[in-house]
Amino acid sequence: MTPRHYLQFRDFSREELDTLFERTRWIKDKFKRYEAYHPLHDRTLVMIFEKASTRTRLSFEAGMQQLGGSAIYLNTRDSQLGRGEPVEDAAQVISRMSDVVMIRTFEQEIIERFASHSRVPVINGLTNEYHPCQILADIYTFIEQRGPIQGKTVAWVGDSNNVCNTWLQAAEVFDFNVHVSTPPGYEVEPERAGLYGTDHFEEFADPMDATRGADLVTTDVWTSMGFEAENEARCKAFADWQVDGEMMKAAKAEAVFMHCLPAHRGEEVSAEVIGGPQSVVWDEAENRLHVQKALLEFLLIGRVKS
Ligand code: CP
Ligand code: NVA
């Protein structure tokens, strides 16, 4: 039987995501009450990292342990993955020894090749193109704090990177709008973002115009992992794309600020905004844990009634 994977945001339907968020709420409440919940007893998650991580590693490892299972960390430096073993061979072997695999890698094509040779579910823990687990947490956080996201406006200021692409896919699934402002030369590529169309996003030359009237303002680093060689050019090109107090004022008064973290204060966001009253970045980071526990439950057990 072909396993179900989570490789990009739209791999789950709106209805499945609603169920996933219901389970997230249930799992989070139980965790906050210090009540044990061990449905994944004896199950093993393998986590493969070809790039650095704090939140993704910690939330998957802690989450798997909290669900009664265990997690094994592999990286390219000290496994055969870094010495040229074909990804298809690695997938065959790793998936015979584990129940679920999470991968953080470079091109989306790598994770797709791994998944097509895996006997167990594969989760995208970030690729150059997408970061679906992050946007699960972000949307869950918005709903938790402000209610349904359908019909709302999300302002994306900065690079049209993996996190931006995933917001754009999520907008199609949840029917909200994304106002994107990037410097010239860094615009959204709808095909790379895996979009069905262009109905759910609008591009703005001026970031102030993108944030005007938004319900949620968000950004990310100017230079993502894997693009370090472009850092100098990017810092120059993105200098006017910092989310600051003025931009937050242009958004709705009740707008929230999100950032997937790690953040560079003074670059893509001012210290005032990330540390300010509209910022929900710590709740957003925490929700990675809860939403990914619901994701692991969904992929390994299926639907569970709350
Ligand atoms: N947001 C996020 O994925 O953080 P890490 O790179 O620390 O995992
Ligand atoms: N866009 C960033 C996200 C880090 C969590 C990167 O890919 O480096």
mmCIF file of C-alpha atoms and ligand atoms in Angstrom:
data_model
loop_
_atom_site.group_PDB
_atom_site.id
_atom_site.type_symbol
_atom_site.label_atom_id
_atom_site.label_comp_id
_atom_site.label_asym_id
_atom_site.label_seq_id
_atom_site.Cartn_x
_atom_site.Cartn_y
_atom_site.Cartn_z
ATOM 1 C CA MET A 1 0.000 0.000 0.000
ATOM 2 C CA THR A 2 1.340 3.463 -0.901
ATOM 3 C CA PRO A 3 1.844 5.513 2.263
ATOM 4 C CA ARG A 4 0.410 8.987 2.662
ATOM 5 C CA HIS A 5 3.082 11.703 2.653
ATOM 6 C CA TYR A 6 3.133 15.385 3.623
ATOM 7 C CA LEU A 7 5.487 16.966 1.091
ATOM 8 C CA GLN A 8 3.692 20.233 0.365
ATOM 9 C CA PHE A 9 0.830 22.146 1.934
ATOM 10 C CA ARG A 10 -1.823 21.143 -0.553
ATOM 11 C CA ASP A 11 -1.211 17.414 0.045
ATOM 12 C CA PHE A 12 -4.058 17.668 2.575
ATOM 13 C CA SER A 13 -7.569 18.835 1.789
ATOM 14 C CA ARG A 14 -9.269 21.665 3.640
ATOM 15 C CA GLU A 15 -11.466 19.148 5.425
ATOM 16 C CA GLU A 16 -8.441 17.067 6.523
ATOM 17 C CA LEU A 17 -6.709 20.210 7.768
ATOM 18 C CA ASP A 18 -9.774 21.195 9.805
ATOM 19 C CA THR A 19 -9.628 17.753 11.434
ATOM 20 C CA LEU A 20 -5.879 18.118 11.988
ATOM 21 C CA PHE A 21 -6.417 21.459 13.748
ATOM 22 C CA GLU A 22 -9.169 19.964 15.929
ATOM 23 C CA ARG A 23 -6.742 17.237 16.972
ATOM 24 C CA THR A 24 -4.023 19.864 17.549
ATOM 25 C CA ARG A 25 -6.314 21.651 19.985
ATOM 26 C CA TRP A 26 -7.118 18.404 21.802
ATOM 27 C CA ILE A 27 -3.470 17.274 21.957
ATOM 28 C CA LYS A 28 -2.303 20.723 23.102
ATOM 29 C CA ASP A 29 -4.938 20.944 25.865
ATOM 30 C CA LYS A 30 -4.012 17.494 27.123
ATOM 31 C CA PHE A 31 -0.313 18.374 27.104
ATOM 32 C CA LYS A 32 -1.013 21.587 29.046
ATOM 33 C CA ARG A 33 -2.868 19.536 31.672
ATOM 34 C CA TYR A 34 0.186 17.221 32.004
ATOM 35 C CA GLU A 35 -1.916 14.255 30.898
ATOM 36 C CA ALA A 36 -0.001 11.496 29.139
ATOM 37 C CA TYR A 37 -1.056 10.521 25.626
ATOM 38 C CA HIS A 38 1.036 7.721 24.101
ATOM 39 C CA PRO A 39 -0.659 6.518 20.901
ATOM 40 C CA LEU A 40 2.718 6.100 19.132
ATOM 41 C CA HIS A 41 4.248 3.691 21.656
ATOM 42 C CA ASP A 42 7.046 1.669 19.992
ATOM 43 C CA ARG A 43 6.934 3.801 16.828
ATOM 44 C CA THR A 44 10.112 5.382 15.472
ATOM 45 C CA LEU A 45 10.560 8.659 13.630
ATOM 46 C CA VAL A 46 13.754 9.154 11.637
ATOM 47 C CA MET A 47 14.716 12.803 11.122
ATOM 48 C CA ILE A 48 17.147 13.583 8.312
ATOM 49 C CA PHE A 49 18.715 17.034 8.311
ATOM 50 C CA GLU A 50 20.748 18.324 5.382
ATOM 51 C CA LYS A 51 20.435 21.871 6.758
ATOM 52 C CA ALA A 52 20.605 23.364 10.261
ATOM 53 C CA SER A 53 17.588 23.497 12.595
ATOM 54 C CA THR A 54 16.562 24.356 16.127
ATOM 55 C CA ARG A 55 12.744 24.407 16.127
ATOM 56 C CA THR A 56 12.055 21.655 13.621
ATOM 57 C CA ARG A 57 14.395 19.180 15.252
ATOM 58 C CA LEU A 58 13.269 19.993 18.765
ATOM 59 C CA SER A 59 9.531 19.975 18.017
ATOM 60 C CA PHE A 60 9.627 16.683 16.115
ATOM 61 C CA GLU A 61 11.910 14.969 18.624
ATOM 62 C CA ALA A 62 10.061 16.208 21.708
ATOM 63 C CA GLY A 63 6.689 15.618 20.013
ATOM 64 C CA MET A 64 7.482 12.022 19.123
ATOM 65 C CA GLN A 65 8.667 11.319 22.680
ATOM 66 C CA GLN A 66 5.552 12.939 24.148
ATOM 67 C CA LEU A 67 3.425 10.635 21.970
ATOM 68 C CA GLY A 68 5.228 7.604 23.414
ATOM 69 C CA GLY A 69 7.552 6.950 20.473
ATOM 70 C CA SER A 70 11.178 7.719 19.776
ATOM 71 C CA ALA A 71 13.104 9.810 17.276
ATOM 72 C CA ILE A 72 16.468 9.242 15.610
ATOM 73 C CA TYR A 73 18.493 12.150 14.217
ATOM 74 C CA LEU A 74 20.586 11.701 11.070
ATOM 75 C CA ASN A 75 22.538 14.370 9.246
ATOM 76 C CA THR A 76 24.572 14.458 6.081
ATOM 77 C CA ARG A 77 27.835 15.006 7.946
ATOM 78 C CA ASP A 78 27.958 11.684 9.728
ATOM 79 C CA SER A 79 25.759 9.363 7.689
ATOM 80 C CA GLN A 80 26.278 7.845 4.233
ATOM 81 C CA LEU A 81 23.807 10.414 2.865
ATOM 82 C CA GLY A 82 26.653 12.917 2.709
ATOM 83 C CA ARG A 83 28.895 10.455 0.874
ATOM 84 C CA GLY A 84 26.787 10.023 -2.205
ATOM 85 C CA GLU A 85 24.494 7.090 -1.321
ATOM 86 C CA PRO A 86 21.552 7.414 -3.736
ATOM 87 C CA VAL A 87 18.488 8.902 -2.098
ATOM 88 C CA GLU A 88 16.395 5.987 -3.439
ATOM 89 C CA ASP A 89 18.642 3.449 -1.643
ATOM 90 C CA ALA A 90 18.551 5.465 1.572
ATOM 91 C CA ALA A 91 14.741 5.586 1.367
ATOM 92 C CA GLN A 92 14.465 1.812 0.942
ATOM 93 C CA VAL A 93 16.672 1.119 3.960
ATOM 94 C CA ILE A 94 15.511 3.856 6.334
ATOM 95 C CA SER A 95 11.840 3.126 5.706
ATOM 96 C CA ARG A 96 12.314 -0.571 6.548
ATOM 97 C CA MET A 97 13.615 0.371 9.987
ATOM 98 C CA SER A 98 11.212 3.139 10.956
ATOM 99 C CA ASP A 99 7.545 4.139 10.925
ATOM 100 C CA VAL A 100 7.776 7.712 9.643
ATOM 101 C CA VAL A 101 10.521 9.922 8.208
ATOM 102 C CA MET A 102 10.973 13.693 8.350
ATOM 103 C CA ILE A 103 13.434 15.318 5.946
ATOM 104 C CA ARG A 104 14.947 18.806 5.719
ATOM 105 C CA THR A 105 16.834 19.111 2.453
ATOM 106 C CA PHE A 106 17.568 21.289 -0.582
ATOM 107 C CA GLU A 107 15.500 20.732 -3.761
ATOM 108 C CA GLN A 108 11.922 19.502 -3.426
ATOM 109 C CA GLU A 109 12.810 16.884 -6.013
ATOM 110 C CA ILE A 110 15.054 15.135 -3.438
ATOM 111 C CA ILE A 111 12.231 14.620 -0.945
ATOM 112 C CA GLU A 112 9.883 13.510 -3.741
ATOM 113 C CA ARG A 113 12.398 10.887 -4.881
ATOM 114 C CA PHE A 114 12.830 9.723 -1.278
ATOM 115 C CA ALA A 115 9.062 9.508 -0.767
ATOM 116 C CA SER A 116 8.487 7.530 -3.934
ATOM 117 C CA HIS A 117 10.851 4.818 -2.612
ATOM 118 C CA SER A 118 9.671 4.932 1.006
ATOM 119 C CA ARG A 119 7.471 2.317 2.643
ATOM 120 C CA VAL A 120 6.433 4.794 5.346
ATOM 121 C CA PRO A 121 5.040 8.357 5.409
ATOM 122 C CA VAL A 122 7.524 11.130 4.638
ATOM 123 C CA ILE A 123 7.161 14.665 6.050
ATOM 124 C CA ASN A 124 8.739 17.786 4.559
ATOM 125 C CA GLY A 125 10.688 19.555 7.317
ATOM 126 C CA LEU A 126 11.721 22.320 4.826
ATOM 127 C CA THR A 127 13.030 22.305 1.280
ATOM 128 C CA ASN A 128 14.204 25.164 -0.924
ATOM 129 C CA GLU A 129 10.635 25.368 -2.250
ATOM 130 C CA TYR A 130 8.349 24.698 0.752
ATOM 131 C CA HIS A 131 8.002 24.642 4.542
ATOM 132 C CA PRO A 132 4.547 23.112 5.056
ATOM 133 C CA CYS A 133 4.890 22.258 8.779
ATOM 134 C CA GLN A 134 5.632 25.916 9.479
ATOM 135 C CA ILE A 135 2.484 27.158 7.783
ATOM 136 C CA LEU A 136 0.383 24.524 9.575
ATOM 137 C CA ALA A 137 1.608 26.079 12.831
ATOM 138 C CA ASP A 138 1.123 29.633 11.547
ATOM 139 C CA ILE A 139 -2.462 29.104 10.430
ATOM 140 C CA TYR A 140 -3.284 27.213 13.616
ATOM 141 C CA THR A 141 -1.849 30.158 15.590
ATOM 142 C CA PHE A 142 -3.896 32.696 13.624
ATOM 143 C CA ILE A 143 -7.100 30.705 14.142
ATOM 144 C CA GLU A 144 -6.325 30.279 17.850
ATOM 145 C CA GLN A 145 -5.812 34.025 18.315
ATOM 146 C CA ARG A 146 -8.155 35.609 15.787
ATOM 147 C CA GLY A 147 -10.617 32.978 14.473
ATOM 148 C CA PRO A 148 -11.102 31.696 10.901
ATOM 149 C CA ILE A 149 -8.523 32.766 8.311
ATOM 150 C CA GLN A 150 -10.874 32.413 5.336
ATOM 151 C CA GLY A 151 -11.325 35.786 3.601
ATOM 152 C CA LYS A 152 -8.527 37.434 5.575
ATOM 153 C CA THR A 153 -5.462 39.218 4.155
ATOM 154 C CA VAL A 154 -1.928 38.085 4.904
ATOM 155 C CA ALA A 155 0.871 40.511 3.982
ATOM 156 C CA TRP A 156 4.170 38.915 3.007
ATOM 157 C CA VAL A 157 7.107 41.346 2.951
ATOM 158 C CA GLY A 158 10.505 40.193 1.676
ATOM 159 C CA ASP A 159 11.838 37.185 -0.173
ATOM 160 C CA SER A 160 9.502 34.935 -2.170
ATOM 161 C CA ASN A 161 11.087 31.893 -0.550
ATOM 162 C CA ASN A 162 9.954 28.483 0.724
ATOM 163 C CA VAL A 163 7.827 29.995 3.511
ATOM 164 C CA CYS A 164 6.218 32.514 1.129
ATOM 165 C CA ASN A 165 5.448 29.768 -1.432
ATOM 166 C CA THR A 166 3.765 27.732 1.280
ATOM 167 C CA TRP A 167 1.630 30.694 2.400
ATOM 168 C CA LEU A 168 0.527 31.033 -1.237
ATOM 169 C CA GLN A 169 -0.488 27.369 -1.440
ATOM 170 C CA ALA A 170 -2.283 27.651 1.887
ATOM 171 C CA ALA A 171 -4.240 30.663 0.573
ATOM 172 C CA GLU A 172 -5.686 28.466 -2.173
ATOM 173 C CA VAL A 173 -6.648 25.744 0.297
ATOM 174 C CA PHE A 174 -8.151 28.052 2.966
ATOM 175 C CA ASP A 175 -9.423 30.756 0.600
ATOM 176 C CA PHE A 176 -7.618 33.829 1.953
ATOM 177 C CA ASN A 177 -5.517 36.461 0.149
ATOM 178 C CA VAL A 178 -1.792 37.091 0.284
ATOM 179 C CA HIS A 179 -0.429 40.545 -0.505
ATOM 180 C CA VAL A 180 3.204 40.049 -1.476
ATOM 181 C CA SER A 181 5.899 42.681 -1.750
ATOM 182 C CA THR A 182 9.387 41.631 -2.855
ATOM 183 C CA PRO A 183 12.241 43.688 -4.320
ATOM 184 C CA PRO A 184 12.490 43.611 -8.129
ATOM 185 C CA GLY A 185 14.085 40.376 -9.292
ATOM 186 C CA TYR A 186 12.799 38.368 -6.297
ATOM 187 C CA GLU A 187 9.137 38.069 -7.331
ATOM 188 C CA VAL A 188 6.900 35.036 -6.796
ATOM 189 C CA GLU A 189 7.248 32.262 -9.371
ATOM 190 C CA PRO A 190 3.758 30.682 -9.377
ATOM 191 C CA GLU A 191 4.941 27.445 -10.968
ATOM 192 C CA ARG A 192 7.767 26.965 -8.441
ATOM 193 C CA ALA A 193 5.264 27.745 -5.672
ATOM 194 C CA GLY A 194 3.055 24.953 -7.025
ATOM 195 C CA LEU A 195 0.009 27.202 -7.403
ATOM 196 C CA TYR A 196 -3.159 26.385 -9.308
ATOM 197 C CA GLY A 197 -3.612 30.052 -10.280
ATOM 198 C CA THR A 198 -2.978 33.654 -9.303
ATOM 199 C CA ASP A 199 -6.405 34.436 -7.778
ATOM 200 C CA HIS A 200 -5.280 34.310 -4.152
ATOM 201 C CA PHE A 201 -2.329 36.659 -4.269
ATOM 202 C CA GLU A 202 -1.508 40.164 -5.397
ATOM 203 C CA GLU A 203 1.935 41.711 -5.816
ATOM 204 C CA PHE A 204 2.830 45.220 -4.619
ATOM 205 C CA ALA A 205 5.958 47.203 -5.490
ATOM 206 C CA ASP A 206 5.793 49.103 -2.190
ATOM 207 C CA PRO A 207 5.724 46.988 1.007
ATOM 208 C CA MET A 208 3.564 49.647 2.730
ATOM 209 C CA ASP A 209 0.857 48.978 0.144
ATOM 210 C CA ALA A 210 1.079 45.238 0.818
ATOM 211 C CA THR A 211 0.583 45.671 4.562
ATOM 212 C CA ARG A 212 -2.254 48.210 4.289
ATOM 213 C CA GLY A 213 -5.383 46.732 5.906
ATOM 214 C CA ALA A 214 -3.759 43.308 6.482
ATOM 215 C CA ASP A 215 -4.925 40.935 9.245
ATOM 216 C CA LEU A 216 -1.518 39.285 9.523
ATOM 217 C CA VAL A 217 1.896 40.638 8.593
ATOM 218 C CA THR A 218 4.755 38.217 8.135
ATOM 219 C CA THR A 219 8.289 38.007 6.788
ATOM 220 C CA ASP A 220 11.367 35.805 6.850
ATOM 221 C CA VAL A 221 15.124 36.054 6.466
ATOM 222 C CA TRP A 222 16.480 37.781 3.367
ATOM 223 C CA THR A 223 18.885 34.908 2.735
ATOM 224 C CA SER A 224 17.577 31.389 3.205
ATOM 225 C CA MET A 225 19.757 28.359 3.897
ATOM 226 C CA GLY A 226 21.479 27.253 0.722
ATOM 227 C CA PHE A 227 21.593 30.795 -0.713
ATOM 228 C CA GLU A 228 24.415 32.145 1.465
ATOM 229 C CA ALA A 229 26.575 33.060 -1.565
ATOM 230 C CA GLU A 230 23.938 35.681 -2.484
ATOM 231 C CA ASN A 231 23.875 37.274 0.969
ATOM 232 C CA GLU A 232 25.679 40.510 0.140
ATOM 233 C CA ALA A 233 23.552 41.243 -2.929
ATOM 234 C CA ARG A 234 20.388 40.327 -1.050
ATOM 235 C CA CYS A 235 21.154 42.623 1.902
ATOM 236 C CA LYS A 236 21.399 45.530 -0.548
ATOM 237 C CA ALA A 237 18.309 44.584 -2.553
ATOM 238 C CA PHE A 238 16.101 43.990 0.525
ATOM 239 C CA ALA A 239 17.145 47.066 2.556
ATOM 240 C CA ASP A 240 13.696 48.731 2.159
ATOM 241 C CA TRP A 241 11.779 45.527 2.912
ATOM 242 C CA GLN A 242 12.074 45.608 6.707
ATOM 243 C CA VAL A 243 8.823 45.181 8.629
ATOM 244 C CA ASP A 244 8.900 48.145 10.996
ATOM 245 C CA GLY A 245 6.471 50.084 13.177
ATOM 246 C CA GLU A 246 5.222 52.169 10.239
ATOM 247 C CA MET A 247 4.301 49.072 8.267
ATOM 248 C CA MET A 248 2.494 47.565 11.247
ATOM 249 C CA LYS A 249 0.534 50.827 11.602
ATOM 250 C CA ALA A 250 -0.658 50.460 7.993
ATOM 251 C CA ALA A 251 -2.104 47.025 8.859
ATOM 252 C CA LYS A 252 -5.335 46.594 10.840
ATOM 253 C CA ALA A 253 -5.088 47.585 14.500
ATOM 254 C CA GLU A 254 -5.741 43.970 15.514
ATOM 255 C CA ALA A 255 -3.214 42.540 12.996
ATOM 256 C CA VAL A 256 -0.693 40.005 14.262
ATOM 257 C CA PHE A 257 2.967 39.768 13.305
ATOM 258 C CA MET A 258 4.497 36.364 12.561
ATOM 259 C CA HIS A 259 7.990 35.137 11.723
ATOM 260 C CA CYS A 260 8.980 31.493 11.370
ATOM 261 C CA LEU A 261 12.314 32.264 13.122
ATOM 262 C CA PRO A 262 15.269 32.470 13.317
ATOM 263 C CA ALA A 263 14.961 36.263 12.920
ATOM 264 C CA HIS A 264 17.534 38.920 12.109
ATOM 265 C CA ARG A 265 16.516 42.056 13.971
ATOM 266 C CA GLY A 266 17.458 45.160 11.994
ATOM 267 C CA GLU A 267 17.209 43.253 8.710
ATOM 268 C CA GLU A 268 13.814 41.784 7.753
ATOM 269 C CA VAL A 269 12.145 42.976 10.985
ATOM 270 C CA SER A 270 12.779 45.729 13.506
ATOM 271 C CA ALA A 271 13.376 44.774 17.142
ATOM 272 C CA GLU A 272 10.373 46.961 18.013
ATOM 273 C CA VAL A 273 7.966 44.875 15.886
ATOM 274 C CA ILE A 274 9.183 41.385 16.794
ATOM 275 C CA GLY A 275 9.215 42.351 20.481
ATOM 276 C CA GLY A 276 6.028 44.407 20.257
ATOM 277 C CA PRO A 277 2.437 43.726 21.350
ATOM 278 C CA GLN A 278 1.282 42.475 17.931
ATOM 279 C CA SER A 279 4.008 39.850 17.683
ATOM 280 C CA VAL A 280 2.882 36.249 18.283
ATOM 281 C CA VAL A 281 6.180 34.623 17.334
ATOM 282 C CA TRP A 282 6.622 32.595 20.550
ATOM 283 C CA ASP A 283 3.132 31.080 20.353
ATOM 284 C CA GLU A 284 3.788 30.415 16.670
ATOM 285 C CA ALA A 285 7.024 28.570 17.496
ATOM 286 C CA GLU A 286 5.355 26.571 20.293
ATOM 287 C CA ASN A 287 2.527 25.524 18.015
ATOM 288 C CA ARG A 288 5.027 23.726 15.763
ATOM 289 C CA LEU A 289 5.120 21.117 18.537
ATOM 290 C CA HIS A 290 1.363 20.671 18.892
ATOM 291 C CA VAL A 291 0.445 20.728 15.220
ATOM 292 C CA GLN A 292 3.215 18.280 14.276
ATOM 293 C CA LYS A 293 2.062 15.862 16.994
ATOM 294 C CA ALA A 294 -1.359 15.937 15.330
ATOM 295 C CA LEU A 295 0.340 15.415 11.964
ATOM 296 C CA LEU A 296 2.269 12.369 13.234
ATOM 297 C CA GLU A 297 -0.927 10.953 14.713
ATOM 298 C CA PHE A 298 -2.804 11.518 11.433
ATOM 299 C CA LEU A 299 -0.124 9.901 9.267
ATOM 300 C CA LEU A 300 0.470 6.903 11.559
ATOM 301 C CA ILE A 301 -2.992 6.187 12.955
ATOM 302 C CA GLY A 302 -5.402 8.092 10.732
ATOM 303 C CA ARG A 303 -8.400 10.006 11.975
ATOM 304 C CA VAL A 304 -8.915 9.906 15.724
ATOM 305 C CA LYS A 305 -12.101 11.238 17.336
ATOM 306 C CA SER A 306 -11.466 14.040 19.839
HETATM 307 N N1 CP B 1 11.207 27.821 11.728
HETATM 308 C C1 CP B 1 12.054 26.796 11.635
HETATM 309 O O1 CP B 1 11.846 25.850 10.860
HETATM 310 O O2 CP B 1 13.104 26.861 12.485
HETATM 311 P P1 CP B 1 14.394 25.925 12.490
HETATM 312 O O3 CP B 1 15.192 26.259 11.262
HETATM 313 O O4 CP B 1 15.108 26.280 13.751
HETATM 314 O O5 CP B 1 13.964 24.488 12.465
HETATM 315 N N1 NVA B 2 13.449 30.567 4.628
HETATM 316 C C1 NVA B 2 14.272 30.085 5.706
HETATM 317 C C2 NVA B 2 13.425 29.425 6.739
HETATM 318 C C3 NVA B 2 14.181 28.912 7.941
HETATM 319 C C4 NVA B 2 13.273 28.211 8.921
HETATM 320 C C5 NVA B 2 15.307 29.132 5.162
HETATM 321 O O1 NVA B 2 14.980 28.313 4.298
HETATM 322 O O2 NVA B 2 16.473 29.205 5.581
#
